[in-house]
mmCIF file of C-alpha atoms in Angstrom:
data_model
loop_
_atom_site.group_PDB
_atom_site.id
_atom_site.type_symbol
_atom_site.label_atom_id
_atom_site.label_comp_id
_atom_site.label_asym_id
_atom_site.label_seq_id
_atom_site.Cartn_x
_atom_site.Cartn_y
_atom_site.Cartn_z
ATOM 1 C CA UNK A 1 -25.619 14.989 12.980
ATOM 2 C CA UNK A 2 -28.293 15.340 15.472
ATOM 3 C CA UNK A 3 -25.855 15.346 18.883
ATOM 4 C CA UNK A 4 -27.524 16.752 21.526
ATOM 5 C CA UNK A 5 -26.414 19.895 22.692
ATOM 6 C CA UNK A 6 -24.478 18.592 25.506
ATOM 7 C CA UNK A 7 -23.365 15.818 23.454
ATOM 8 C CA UNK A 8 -22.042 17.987 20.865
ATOM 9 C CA UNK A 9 -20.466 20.136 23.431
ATOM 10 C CA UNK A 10 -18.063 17.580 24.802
ATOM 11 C CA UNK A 11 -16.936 16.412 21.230
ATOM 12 C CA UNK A 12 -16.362 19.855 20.006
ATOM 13 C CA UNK A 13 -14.321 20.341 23.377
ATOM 14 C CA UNK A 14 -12.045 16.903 22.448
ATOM 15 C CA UNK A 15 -11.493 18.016 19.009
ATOM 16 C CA UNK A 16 -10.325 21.153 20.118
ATOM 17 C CA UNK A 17 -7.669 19.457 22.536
ATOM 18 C CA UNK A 18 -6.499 16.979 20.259
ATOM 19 C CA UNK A 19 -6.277 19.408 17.403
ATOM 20 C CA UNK A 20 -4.075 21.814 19.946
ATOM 21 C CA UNK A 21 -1.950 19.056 21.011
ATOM 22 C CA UNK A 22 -1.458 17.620 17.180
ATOM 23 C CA UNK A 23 -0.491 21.636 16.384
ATOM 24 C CA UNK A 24 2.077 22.167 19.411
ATOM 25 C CA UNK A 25 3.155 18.548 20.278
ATOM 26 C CA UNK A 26 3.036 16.489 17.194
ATOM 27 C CA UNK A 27 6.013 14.122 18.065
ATOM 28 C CA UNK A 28 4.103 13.165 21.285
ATOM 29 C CA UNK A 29 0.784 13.363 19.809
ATOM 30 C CA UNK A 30 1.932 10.614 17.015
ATOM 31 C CA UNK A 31 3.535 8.326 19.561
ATOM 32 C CA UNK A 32 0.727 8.398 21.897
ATOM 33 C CA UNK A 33 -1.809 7.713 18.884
ATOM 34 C CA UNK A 34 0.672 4.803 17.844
ATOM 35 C CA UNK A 35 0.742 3.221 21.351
ATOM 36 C CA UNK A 36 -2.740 3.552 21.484
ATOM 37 C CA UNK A 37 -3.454 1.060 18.163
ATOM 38 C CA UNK A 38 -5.936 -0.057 17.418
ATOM 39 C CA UNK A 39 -8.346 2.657 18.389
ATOM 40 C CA UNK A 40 -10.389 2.848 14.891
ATOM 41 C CA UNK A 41 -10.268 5.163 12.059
ATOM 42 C CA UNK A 42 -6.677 5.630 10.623
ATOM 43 C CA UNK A 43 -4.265 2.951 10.310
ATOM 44 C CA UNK A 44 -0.478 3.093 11.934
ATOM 45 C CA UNK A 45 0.078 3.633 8.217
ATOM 46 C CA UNK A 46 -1.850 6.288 7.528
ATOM 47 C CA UNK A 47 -0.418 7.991 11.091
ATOM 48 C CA UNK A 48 3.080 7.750 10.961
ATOM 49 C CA UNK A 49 3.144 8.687 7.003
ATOM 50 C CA UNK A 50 1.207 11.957 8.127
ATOM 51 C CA UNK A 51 3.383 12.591 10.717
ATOM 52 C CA UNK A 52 5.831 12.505 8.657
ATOM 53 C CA UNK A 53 4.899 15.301 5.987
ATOM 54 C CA UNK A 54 3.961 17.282 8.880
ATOM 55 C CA UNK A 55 8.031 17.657 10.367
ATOM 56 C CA UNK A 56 8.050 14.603 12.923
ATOM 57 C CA UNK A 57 11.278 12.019 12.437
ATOM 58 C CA UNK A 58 9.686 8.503 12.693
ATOM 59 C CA UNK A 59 12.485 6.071 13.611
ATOM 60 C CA UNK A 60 12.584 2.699 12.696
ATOM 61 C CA UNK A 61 12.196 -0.276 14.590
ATOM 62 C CA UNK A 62 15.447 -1.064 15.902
ATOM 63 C CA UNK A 63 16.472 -4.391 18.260
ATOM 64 C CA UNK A 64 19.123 -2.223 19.637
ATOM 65 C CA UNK A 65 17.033 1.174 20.164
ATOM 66 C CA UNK A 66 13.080 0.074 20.278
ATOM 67 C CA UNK A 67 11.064 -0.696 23.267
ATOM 68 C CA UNK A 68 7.593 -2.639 22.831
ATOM 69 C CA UNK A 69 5.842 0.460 22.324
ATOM 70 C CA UNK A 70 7.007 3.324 20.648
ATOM 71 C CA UNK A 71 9.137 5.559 22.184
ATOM 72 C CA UNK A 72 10.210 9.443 22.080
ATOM 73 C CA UNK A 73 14.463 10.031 20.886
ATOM 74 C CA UNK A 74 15.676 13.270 20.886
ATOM 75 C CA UNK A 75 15.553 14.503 17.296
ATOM 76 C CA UNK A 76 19.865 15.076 17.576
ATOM 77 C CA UNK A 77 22.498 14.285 19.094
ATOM 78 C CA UNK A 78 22.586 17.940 21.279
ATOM 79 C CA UNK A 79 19.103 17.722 22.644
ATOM 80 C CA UNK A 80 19.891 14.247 23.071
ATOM 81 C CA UNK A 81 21.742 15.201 26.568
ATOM 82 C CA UNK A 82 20.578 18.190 26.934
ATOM 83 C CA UNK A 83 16.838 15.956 27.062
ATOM 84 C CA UNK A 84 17.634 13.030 29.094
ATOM 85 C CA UNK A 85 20.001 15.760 31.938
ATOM 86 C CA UNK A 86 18.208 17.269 34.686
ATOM 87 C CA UNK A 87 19.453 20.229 36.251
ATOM 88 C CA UNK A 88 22.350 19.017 38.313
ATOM 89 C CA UNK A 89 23.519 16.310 35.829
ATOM 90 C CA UNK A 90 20.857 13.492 37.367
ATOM 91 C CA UNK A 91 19.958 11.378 34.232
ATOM 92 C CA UNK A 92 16.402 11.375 33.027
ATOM 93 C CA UNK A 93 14.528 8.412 31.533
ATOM 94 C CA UNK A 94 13.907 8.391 28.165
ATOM 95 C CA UNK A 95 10.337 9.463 27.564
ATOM 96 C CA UNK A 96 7.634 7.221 27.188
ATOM 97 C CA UNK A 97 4.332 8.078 25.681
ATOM 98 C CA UNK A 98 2.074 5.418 26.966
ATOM 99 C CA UNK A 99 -1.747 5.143 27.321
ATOM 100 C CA UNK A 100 -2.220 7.017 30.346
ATOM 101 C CA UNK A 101 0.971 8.783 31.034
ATOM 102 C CA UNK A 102 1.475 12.453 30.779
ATOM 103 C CA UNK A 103 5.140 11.929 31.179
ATOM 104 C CA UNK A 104 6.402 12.667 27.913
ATOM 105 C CA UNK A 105 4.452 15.977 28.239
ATOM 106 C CA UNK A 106 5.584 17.126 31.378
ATOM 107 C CA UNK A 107 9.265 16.659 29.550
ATOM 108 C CA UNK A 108 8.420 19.532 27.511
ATOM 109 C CA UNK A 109 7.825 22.736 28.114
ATOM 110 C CA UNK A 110 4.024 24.363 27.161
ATOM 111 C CA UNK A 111 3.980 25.961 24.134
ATOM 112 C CA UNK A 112 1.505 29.179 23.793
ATOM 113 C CA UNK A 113 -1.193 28.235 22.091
ATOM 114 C CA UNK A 114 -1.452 31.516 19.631
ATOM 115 C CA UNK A 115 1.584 31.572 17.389
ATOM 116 C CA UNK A 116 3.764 29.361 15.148
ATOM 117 C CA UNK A 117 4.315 25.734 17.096
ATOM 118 C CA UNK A 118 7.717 24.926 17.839
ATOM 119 C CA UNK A 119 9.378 21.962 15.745
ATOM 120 C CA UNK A 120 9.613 18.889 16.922
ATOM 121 C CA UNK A 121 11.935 18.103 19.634
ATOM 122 C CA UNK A 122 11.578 14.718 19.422
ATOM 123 C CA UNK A 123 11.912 11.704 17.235
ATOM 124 C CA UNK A 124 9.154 8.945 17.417
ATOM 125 C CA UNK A 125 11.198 5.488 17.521
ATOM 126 C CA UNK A 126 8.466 2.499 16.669
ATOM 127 C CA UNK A 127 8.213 0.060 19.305
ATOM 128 C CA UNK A 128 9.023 -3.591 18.191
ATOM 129 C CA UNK A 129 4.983 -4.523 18.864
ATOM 130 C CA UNK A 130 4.803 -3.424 14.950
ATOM 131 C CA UNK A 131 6.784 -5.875 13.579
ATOM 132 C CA UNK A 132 4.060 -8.757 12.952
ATOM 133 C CA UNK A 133 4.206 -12.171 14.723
ATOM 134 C CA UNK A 134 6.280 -11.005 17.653
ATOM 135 C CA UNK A 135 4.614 -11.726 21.375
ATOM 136 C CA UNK A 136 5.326 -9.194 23.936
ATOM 137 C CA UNK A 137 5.781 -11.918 26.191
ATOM 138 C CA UNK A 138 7.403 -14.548 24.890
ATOM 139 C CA UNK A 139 9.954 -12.453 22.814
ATOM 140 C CA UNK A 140 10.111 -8.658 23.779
ATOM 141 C CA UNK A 141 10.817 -9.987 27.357
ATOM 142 C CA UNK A 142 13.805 -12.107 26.270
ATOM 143 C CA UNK A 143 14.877 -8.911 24.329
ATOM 144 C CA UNK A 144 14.388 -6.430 26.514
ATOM 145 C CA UNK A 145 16.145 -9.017 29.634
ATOM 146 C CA UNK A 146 19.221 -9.355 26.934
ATOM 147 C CA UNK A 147 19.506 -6.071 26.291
ATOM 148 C CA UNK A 148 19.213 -4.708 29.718
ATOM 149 C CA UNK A 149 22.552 -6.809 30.618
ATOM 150 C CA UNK A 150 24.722 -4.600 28.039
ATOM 151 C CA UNK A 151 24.260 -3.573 24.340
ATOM 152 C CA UNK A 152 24.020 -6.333 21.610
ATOM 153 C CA UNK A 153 27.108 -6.628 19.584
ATOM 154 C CA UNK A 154 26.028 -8.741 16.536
ATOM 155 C CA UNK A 155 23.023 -10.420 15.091
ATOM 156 C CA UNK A 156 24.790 -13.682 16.394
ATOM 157 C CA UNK A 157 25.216 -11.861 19.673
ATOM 158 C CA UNK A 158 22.088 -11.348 19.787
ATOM 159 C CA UNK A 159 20.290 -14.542 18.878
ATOM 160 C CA UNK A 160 22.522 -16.472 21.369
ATOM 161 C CA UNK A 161 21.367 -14.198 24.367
ATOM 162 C CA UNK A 162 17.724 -13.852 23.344
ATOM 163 C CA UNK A 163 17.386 -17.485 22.295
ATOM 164 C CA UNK A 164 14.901 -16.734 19.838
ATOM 165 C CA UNK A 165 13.688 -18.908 17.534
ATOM 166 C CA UNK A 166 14.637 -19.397 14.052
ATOM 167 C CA UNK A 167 11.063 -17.704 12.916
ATOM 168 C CA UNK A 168 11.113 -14.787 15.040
ATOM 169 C CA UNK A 169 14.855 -13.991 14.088
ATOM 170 C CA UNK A 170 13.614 -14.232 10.385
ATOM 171 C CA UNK A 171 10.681 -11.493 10.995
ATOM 172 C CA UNK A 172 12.865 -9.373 12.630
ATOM 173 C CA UNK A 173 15.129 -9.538 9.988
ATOM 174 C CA UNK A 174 12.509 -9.286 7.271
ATOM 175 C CA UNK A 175 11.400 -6.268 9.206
ATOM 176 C CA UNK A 176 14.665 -4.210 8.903
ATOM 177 C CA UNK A 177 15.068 -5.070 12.549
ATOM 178 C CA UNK A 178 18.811 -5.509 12.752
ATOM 179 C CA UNK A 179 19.560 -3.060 10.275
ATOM 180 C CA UNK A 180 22.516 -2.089 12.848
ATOM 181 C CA UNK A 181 24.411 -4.948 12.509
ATOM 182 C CA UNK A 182 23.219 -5.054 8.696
ATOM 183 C CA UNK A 183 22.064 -3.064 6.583
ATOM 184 C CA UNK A 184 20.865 -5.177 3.891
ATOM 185 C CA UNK A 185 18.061 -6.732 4.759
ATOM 186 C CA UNK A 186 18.376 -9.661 2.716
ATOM 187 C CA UNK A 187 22.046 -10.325 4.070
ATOM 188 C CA UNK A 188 20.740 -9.823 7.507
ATOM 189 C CA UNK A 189 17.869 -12.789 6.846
ATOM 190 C CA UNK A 190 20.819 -14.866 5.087
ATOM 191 C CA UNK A 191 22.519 -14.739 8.452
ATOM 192 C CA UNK A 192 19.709 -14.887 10.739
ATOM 193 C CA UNK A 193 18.682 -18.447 9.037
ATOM 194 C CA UNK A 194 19.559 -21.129 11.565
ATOM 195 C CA UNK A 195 21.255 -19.213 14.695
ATOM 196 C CA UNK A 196 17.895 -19.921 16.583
ATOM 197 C CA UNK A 197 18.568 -22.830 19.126
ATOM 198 C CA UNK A 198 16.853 -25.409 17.616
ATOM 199 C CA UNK A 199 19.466 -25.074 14.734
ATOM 200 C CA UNK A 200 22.526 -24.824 17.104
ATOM 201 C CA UNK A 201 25.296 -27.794 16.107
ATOM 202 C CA UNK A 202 26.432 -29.695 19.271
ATOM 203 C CA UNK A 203 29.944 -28.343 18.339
ATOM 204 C CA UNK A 204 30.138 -24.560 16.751
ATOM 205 C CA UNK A 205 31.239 -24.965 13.095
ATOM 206 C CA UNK A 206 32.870 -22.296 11.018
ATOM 207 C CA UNK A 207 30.926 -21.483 8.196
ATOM 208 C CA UNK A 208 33.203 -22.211 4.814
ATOM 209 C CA UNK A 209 31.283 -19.903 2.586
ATOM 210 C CA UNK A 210 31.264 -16.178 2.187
ATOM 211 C CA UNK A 211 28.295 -14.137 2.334
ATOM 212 C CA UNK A 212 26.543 -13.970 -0.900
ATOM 213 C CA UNK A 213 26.518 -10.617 -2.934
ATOM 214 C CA UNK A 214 22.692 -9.891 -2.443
ATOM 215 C CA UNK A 215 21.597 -6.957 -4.105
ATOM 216 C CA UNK A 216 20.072 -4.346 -1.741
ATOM 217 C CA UNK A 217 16.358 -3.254 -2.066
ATOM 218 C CA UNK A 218 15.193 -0.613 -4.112
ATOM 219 C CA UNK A 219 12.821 2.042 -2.252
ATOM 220 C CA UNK A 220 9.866 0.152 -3.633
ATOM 221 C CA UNK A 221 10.808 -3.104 -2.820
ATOM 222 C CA UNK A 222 11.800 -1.659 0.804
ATOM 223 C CA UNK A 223 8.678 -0.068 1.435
ATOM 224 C CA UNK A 224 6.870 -3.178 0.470
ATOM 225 C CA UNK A 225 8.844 -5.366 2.731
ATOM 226 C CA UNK A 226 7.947 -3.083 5.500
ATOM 227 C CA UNK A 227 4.467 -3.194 5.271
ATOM 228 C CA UNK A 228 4.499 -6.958 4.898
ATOM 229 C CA UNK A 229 6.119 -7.848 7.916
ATOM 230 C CA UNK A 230 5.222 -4.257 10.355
ATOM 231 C CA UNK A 231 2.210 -3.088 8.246
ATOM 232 C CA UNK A 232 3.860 1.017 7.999
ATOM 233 C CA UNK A 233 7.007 2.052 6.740
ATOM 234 C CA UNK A 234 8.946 5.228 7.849
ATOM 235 C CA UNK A 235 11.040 4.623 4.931
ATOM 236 C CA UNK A 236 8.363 6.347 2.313
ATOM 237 C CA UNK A 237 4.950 5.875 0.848
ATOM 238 C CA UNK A 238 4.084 3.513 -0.988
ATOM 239 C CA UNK A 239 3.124 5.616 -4.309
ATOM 240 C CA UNK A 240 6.561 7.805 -3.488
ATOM 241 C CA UNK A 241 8.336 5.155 -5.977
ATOM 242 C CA UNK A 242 5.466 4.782 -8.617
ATOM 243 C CA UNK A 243 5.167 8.568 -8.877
ATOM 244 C CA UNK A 244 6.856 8.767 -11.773
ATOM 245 C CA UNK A 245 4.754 6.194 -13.425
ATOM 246 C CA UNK A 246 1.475 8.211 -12.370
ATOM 247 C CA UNK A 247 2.633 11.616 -13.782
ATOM 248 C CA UNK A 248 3.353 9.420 -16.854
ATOM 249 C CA UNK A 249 -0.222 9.300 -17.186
ATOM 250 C CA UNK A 250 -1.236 12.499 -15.628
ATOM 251 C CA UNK A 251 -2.623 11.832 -12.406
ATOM 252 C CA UNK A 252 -1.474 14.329 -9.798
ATOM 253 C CA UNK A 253 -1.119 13.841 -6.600
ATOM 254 C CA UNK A 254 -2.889 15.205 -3.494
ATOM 255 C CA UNK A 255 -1.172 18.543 -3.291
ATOM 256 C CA UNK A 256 -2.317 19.381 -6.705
ATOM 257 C CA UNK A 257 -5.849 18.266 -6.205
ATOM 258 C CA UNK A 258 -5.869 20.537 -3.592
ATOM 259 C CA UNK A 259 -4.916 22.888 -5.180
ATOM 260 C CA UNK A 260 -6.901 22.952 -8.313
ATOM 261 C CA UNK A 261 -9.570 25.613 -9.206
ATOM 262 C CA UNK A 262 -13.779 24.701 -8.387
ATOM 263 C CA UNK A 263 -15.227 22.955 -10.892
ATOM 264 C CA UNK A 264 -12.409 21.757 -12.915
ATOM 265 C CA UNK A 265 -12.498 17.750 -14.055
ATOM 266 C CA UNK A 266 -9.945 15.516 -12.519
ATOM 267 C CA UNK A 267 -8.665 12.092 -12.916
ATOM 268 C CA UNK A 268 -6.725 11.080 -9.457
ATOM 269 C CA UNK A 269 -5.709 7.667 -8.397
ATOM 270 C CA UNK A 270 -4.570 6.936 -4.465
ATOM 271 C CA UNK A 271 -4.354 4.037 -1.400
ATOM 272 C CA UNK A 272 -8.158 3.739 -0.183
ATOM 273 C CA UNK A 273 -8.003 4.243 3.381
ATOM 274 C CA UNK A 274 -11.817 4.583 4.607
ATOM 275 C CA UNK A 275 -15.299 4.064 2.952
ATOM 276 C CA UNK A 276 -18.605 5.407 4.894
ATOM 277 C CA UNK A 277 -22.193 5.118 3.963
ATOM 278 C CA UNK A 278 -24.096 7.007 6.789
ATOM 279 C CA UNK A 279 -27.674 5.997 7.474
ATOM 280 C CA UNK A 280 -28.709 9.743 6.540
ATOM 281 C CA UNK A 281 -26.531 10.153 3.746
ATOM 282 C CA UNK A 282 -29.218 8.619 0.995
ATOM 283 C CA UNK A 283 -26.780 5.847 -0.359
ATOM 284 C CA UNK A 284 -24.321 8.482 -1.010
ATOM 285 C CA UNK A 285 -20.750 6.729 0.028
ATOM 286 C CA UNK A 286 -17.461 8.732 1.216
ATOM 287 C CA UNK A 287 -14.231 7.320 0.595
ATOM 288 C CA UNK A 288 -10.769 9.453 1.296
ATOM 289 C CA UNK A 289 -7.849 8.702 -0.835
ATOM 290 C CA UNK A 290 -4.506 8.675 0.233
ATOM 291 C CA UNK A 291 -0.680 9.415 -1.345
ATOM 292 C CA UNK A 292 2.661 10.760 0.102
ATOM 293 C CA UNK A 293 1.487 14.393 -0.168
ATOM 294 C CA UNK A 294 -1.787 14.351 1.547
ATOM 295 C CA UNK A 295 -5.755 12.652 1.306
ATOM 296 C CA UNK A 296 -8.416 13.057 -1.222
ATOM 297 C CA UNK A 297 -12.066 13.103 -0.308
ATOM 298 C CA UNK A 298 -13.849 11.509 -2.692
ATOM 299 C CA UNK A 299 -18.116 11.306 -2.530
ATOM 300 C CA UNK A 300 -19.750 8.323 -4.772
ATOM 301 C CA UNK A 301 -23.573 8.764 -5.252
ATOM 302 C CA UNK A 302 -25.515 5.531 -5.383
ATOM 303 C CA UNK A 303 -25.647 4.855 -8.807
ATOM 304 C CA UNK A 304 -22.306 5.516 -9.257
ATOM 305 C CA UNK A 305 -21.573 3.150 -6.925
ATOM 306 C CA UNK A 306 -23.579 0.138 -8.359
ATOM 307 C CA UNK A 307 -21.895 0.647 -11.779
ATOM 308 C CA UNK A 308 -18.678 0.044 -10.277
ATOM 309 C CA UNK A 309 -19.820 -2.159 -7.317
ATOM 310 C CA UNK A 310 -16.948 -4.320 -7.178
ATOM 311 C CA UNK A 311 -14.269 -1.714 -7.265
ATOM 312 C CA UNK A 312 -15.822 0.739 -5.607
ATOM 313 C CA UNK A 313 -16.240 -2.134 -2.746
ATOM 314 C CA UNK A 314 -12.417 -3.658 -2.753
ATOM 315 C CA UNK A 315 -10.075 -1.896 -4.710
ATOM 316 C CA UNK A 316 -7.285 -0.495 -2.359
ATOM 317 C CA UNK A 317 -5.691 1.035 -4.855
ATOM 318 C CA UNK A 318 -8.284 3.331 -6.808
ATOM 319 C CA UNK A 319 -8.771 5.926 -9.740
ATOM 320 C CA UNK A 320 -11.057 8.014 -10.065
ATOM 321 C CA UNK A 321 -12.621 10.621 -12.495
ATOM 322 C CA UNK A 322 -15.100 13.322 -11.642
ATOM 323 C CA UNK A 323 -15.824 17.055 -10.665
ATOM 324 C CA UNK A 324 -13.975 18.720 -8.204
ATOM 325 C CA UNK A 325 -15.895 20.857 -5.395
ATOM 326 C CA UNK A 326 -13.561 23.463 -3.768
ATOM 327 C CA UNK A 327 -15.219 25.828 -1.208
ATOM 328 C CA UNK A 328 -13.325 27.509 1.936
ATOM 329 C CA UNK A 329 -10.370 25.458 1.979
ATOM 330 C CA UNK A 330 -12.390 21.938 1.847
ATOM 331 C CA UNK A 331 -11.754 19.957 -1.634
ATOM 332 C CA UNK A 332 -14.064 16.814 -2.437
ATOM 333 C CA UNK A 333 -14.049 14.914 -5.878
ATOM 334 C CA UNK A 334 -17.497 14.373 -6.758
ATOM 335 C CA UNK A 335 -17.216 11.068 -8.757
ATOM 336 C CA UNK A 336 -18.442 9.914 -12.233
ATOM 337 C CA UNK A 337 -16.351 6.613 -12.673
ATOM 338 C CA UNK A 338 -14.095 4.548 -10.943
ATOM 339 C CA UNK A 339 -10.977 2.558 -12.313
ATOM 340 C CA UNK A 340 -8.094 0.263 -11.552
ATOM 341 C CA UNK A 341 -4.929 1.970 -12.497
ATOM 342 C CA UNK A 342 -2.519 0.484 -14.423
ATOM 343 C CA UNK A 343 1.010 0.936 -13.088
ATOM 344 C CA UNK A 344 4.494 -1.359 -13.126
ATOM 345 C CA UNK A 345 3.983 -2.799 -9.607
ATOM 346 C CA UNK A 346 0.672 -2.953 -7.408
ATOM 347 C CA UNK A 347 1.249 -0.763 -4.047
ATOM 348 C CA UNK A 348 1.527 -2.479 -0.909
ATOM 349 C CA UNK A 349 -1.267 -1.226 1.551
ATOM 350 C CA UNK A 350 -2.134 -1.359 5.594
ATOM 351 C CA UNK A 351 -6.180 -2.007 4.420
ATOM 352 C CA UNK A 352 -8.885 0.246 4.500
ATOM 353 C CA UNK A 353 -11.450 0.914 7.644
ATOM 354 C CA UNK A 354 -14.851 0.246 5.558
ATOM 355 C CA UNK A 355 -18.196 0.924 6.465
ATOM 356 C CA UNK A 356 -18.105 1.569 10.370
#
C-alpha cells in the first residue's frame, strides 16, 4: 500500500496483537470491541454474529443482568463462583471490559501462545447502550440506582422504581429487555403499555381483563425485532431462517463458497456489510458478503459496476454470479452480474460501511 517501513512496522505489530488476543481471549476480545462502538469497519452485528460461530456465548440484553456496556458472565453456573471467589472466599467484581481497562484480562490466566486456545470462559452479556433510544443518563442511571437497592421482581416492579417513561418501557420491551419477567415479547409490550408515570391513575385500578393469547415470535420475526430496536441479535442471523428458501434455489452459503474448487462458477447471495473503491485500485470495487456461516469477498470491476449501478450501490441484501478465485486459503468471487434475490421476507440488516 505504500506504508513506510516504519509505518508498516507498527501496523503489522497491532495486527499481530489483536489477532493473538482474538485467538486466546475471544470472549474479552468481543466485549472490548463491543464497548468500544463505533470504531469503524464492522458493525456490532457483524461482531457479535462472528463471535458467535467462533465458540463465544453472547447474552442478551437483560434489565435484570446488563450493565450500560457489555459485560463478561461466567459461561456456567461452576465457573460462575469459582470466577467471581478469590482465594480466601473475598468476592470479586464481575469483570468489566471497558475502553482502557485491562481488568477483565488480568481475571484470566495467560494462555501460551503456541497451541490450541482454551474455550471461552466467559459469556459476553450486551450492555443495555444497544437497545436504541435509551440515554445513559437519563435512564441507565435510574436503572442501575433501582437495581442497586435489591433485584427487580416484575416488569411492574420495575417501572414503578425506575419511573421510566411509557416510551422507554416500550423499547425495552420491544427489545426483549424483560424477557425475565416475560418471555413473550409481545405480552411483555402489552403490559409495559401505560405503567410509565404519566399513565399512573390517582387510585391503582385492577385491570378486569386477562392477558391476551399473543402468539410468540417465530425466529425470523425475533431476529428482526432485534435488530430494529438494538441493531444485532444474539438470537441468530438474519439469513439462519431464510436458509431454507436460499437452498431452494441453490445458493450456498459461505462455508460452501469457501469451500469450492478454483475456477468453478457460483451464484451466492448474502447481507452487504462493506464496499471499498481504493484510489489505486483502477475503479475496481470490493464488497464482502455476509451469512450465518462466514463472509464472502466479492471484487466488481468497473464496468460491472455501472451495469448494475444502482444495486451494486444500495442493495443490502445482494446476489451475485461470477468466477470464483481460490489460492492459499483466500476465496474472492470475481463478479459478472449482480441481482436482487427473491426470497419470502426481506432480511433485516445493521447497514453497510461504504466507501471509507
Amino acid at each position: 500500500y505504500g506504508f513506510p517501513e516504519s509505518h508498516a512496522a507498527s501496523f503489522a505489530l497491532i495486527a499481530y496483537a489483536t489477532s493473538w488476543l482474538r485467538c486466546h481471549y475471544p470472549d474479552v476480545f468481543t466485549c472490548s470491541l463491543l464497548d468500544a462502538q463505533p470504531m469503524g469497519f464492522y458493525t456490532p452485528a457483524t461482531i457479535v454474529d462472528d463471535a458467535i460461530r467462533h465458540g463465544v456465548e453472547v447474552r442478551p440484553v437483560d434489565v435484570t443482568a446488563s450493565d450500560w456496556d457489555c459485560t463478561l458472565e461466567p459461561a456456567s453456573v461452576r465457573d460462575r463462583e469459582e470466577a467471581r471467589t478469590e482465594p480466601g472466599g473475598a468476592r470479586r467484581p464481575r469483570s468489566k471490559a471497558r475502553r482502557g481497562s485491562g481488568q477483565a484480562v488480568r481475571d484470566r490466566g495467560a494462555t501460551p501462545l503456541r497451541g490450541m486456545h482454551r474455550p471461552s470462559r466467559f459469556a459476553v452479556r450486551m450492555g443495555l447502550r444497544y437497545v436504541k433510544s435509551l440515554s445513559e443518563e437519563r435512564d441507565w442511571r435510574r436503572i442501575e440506582a433501582a437495581r442497586a437497592k435489591r433485584p427487580f421482581a416484575s416488569l411492574a416492579d420495575f417501572s414503578r422504581r425506575t419511573r421510566l417513561d411509557d416510551r422507554v418501557l416500550r423499547r425495552l420491551a420491544e427489545a426483549g429487555a424483560f424477557a425475565p419477567f416475560e418471555g413473550r415479547r409481545r405480552a411483555a409490550l402489552w403490559q409495559a403499555q401505560g405503567l410509565g408515570p404519566a399513565s399512573e391513575a390517582p387510585l391503582p385500578v385492577a385491570p378486569d381483563e386477562p392477558l391476551p393469547d399473543f402468539d410468540p415470535l417465530d425466529d425470523f420475526q425475533a431476529i428482526d425485532w432485534d435488530y430494529r430496536f438494538s441493531a444485532h441479535s444474539t438470537r441468530g442471523h438474519p439469513l439462519a431462517p431464510l436458509r431454507e428458501a436460499l437452498a431452494a434455489q441453490n445458493l450456498p452459503d459461505a462455508r460452501t463458497v469457501a469451500g469450492m474448487p478454483d475456477g468453478g462458477r457460483v451464484r451466492y447471495a448474502g447481507l452487504v456489510i462493506c464496499r471499498q473503491r481504493p484510489g489505486t485500485a483502477s475503479g475496481v470495487t470490493f464488497m464482502t458478503l455476509e451469512d450465518e456461516t462466514g463472509f464472502v469477498n466479492i471484487v466488481i470491476w468497473k464496468q460491472v459496476f455501472d451495469d448494475h449501478a444502482v444495486l451494486a450501490r444500495t442493495a443490502s441484501f445482494l446476489g451475485v454470479s461470477g468466477k470464483l478465485q481460490s489460492e492459499s486459503g483466500v476465496v474472492h468471487v470475481v463478479a459478472d452480474a449482480l441481482w436482487a434475490p427473491e426470497i419470502p421476507a426481506r432480511p433485516p440488516t445493521a447497514g453497510s460501511r461504504d466507501f471509507h
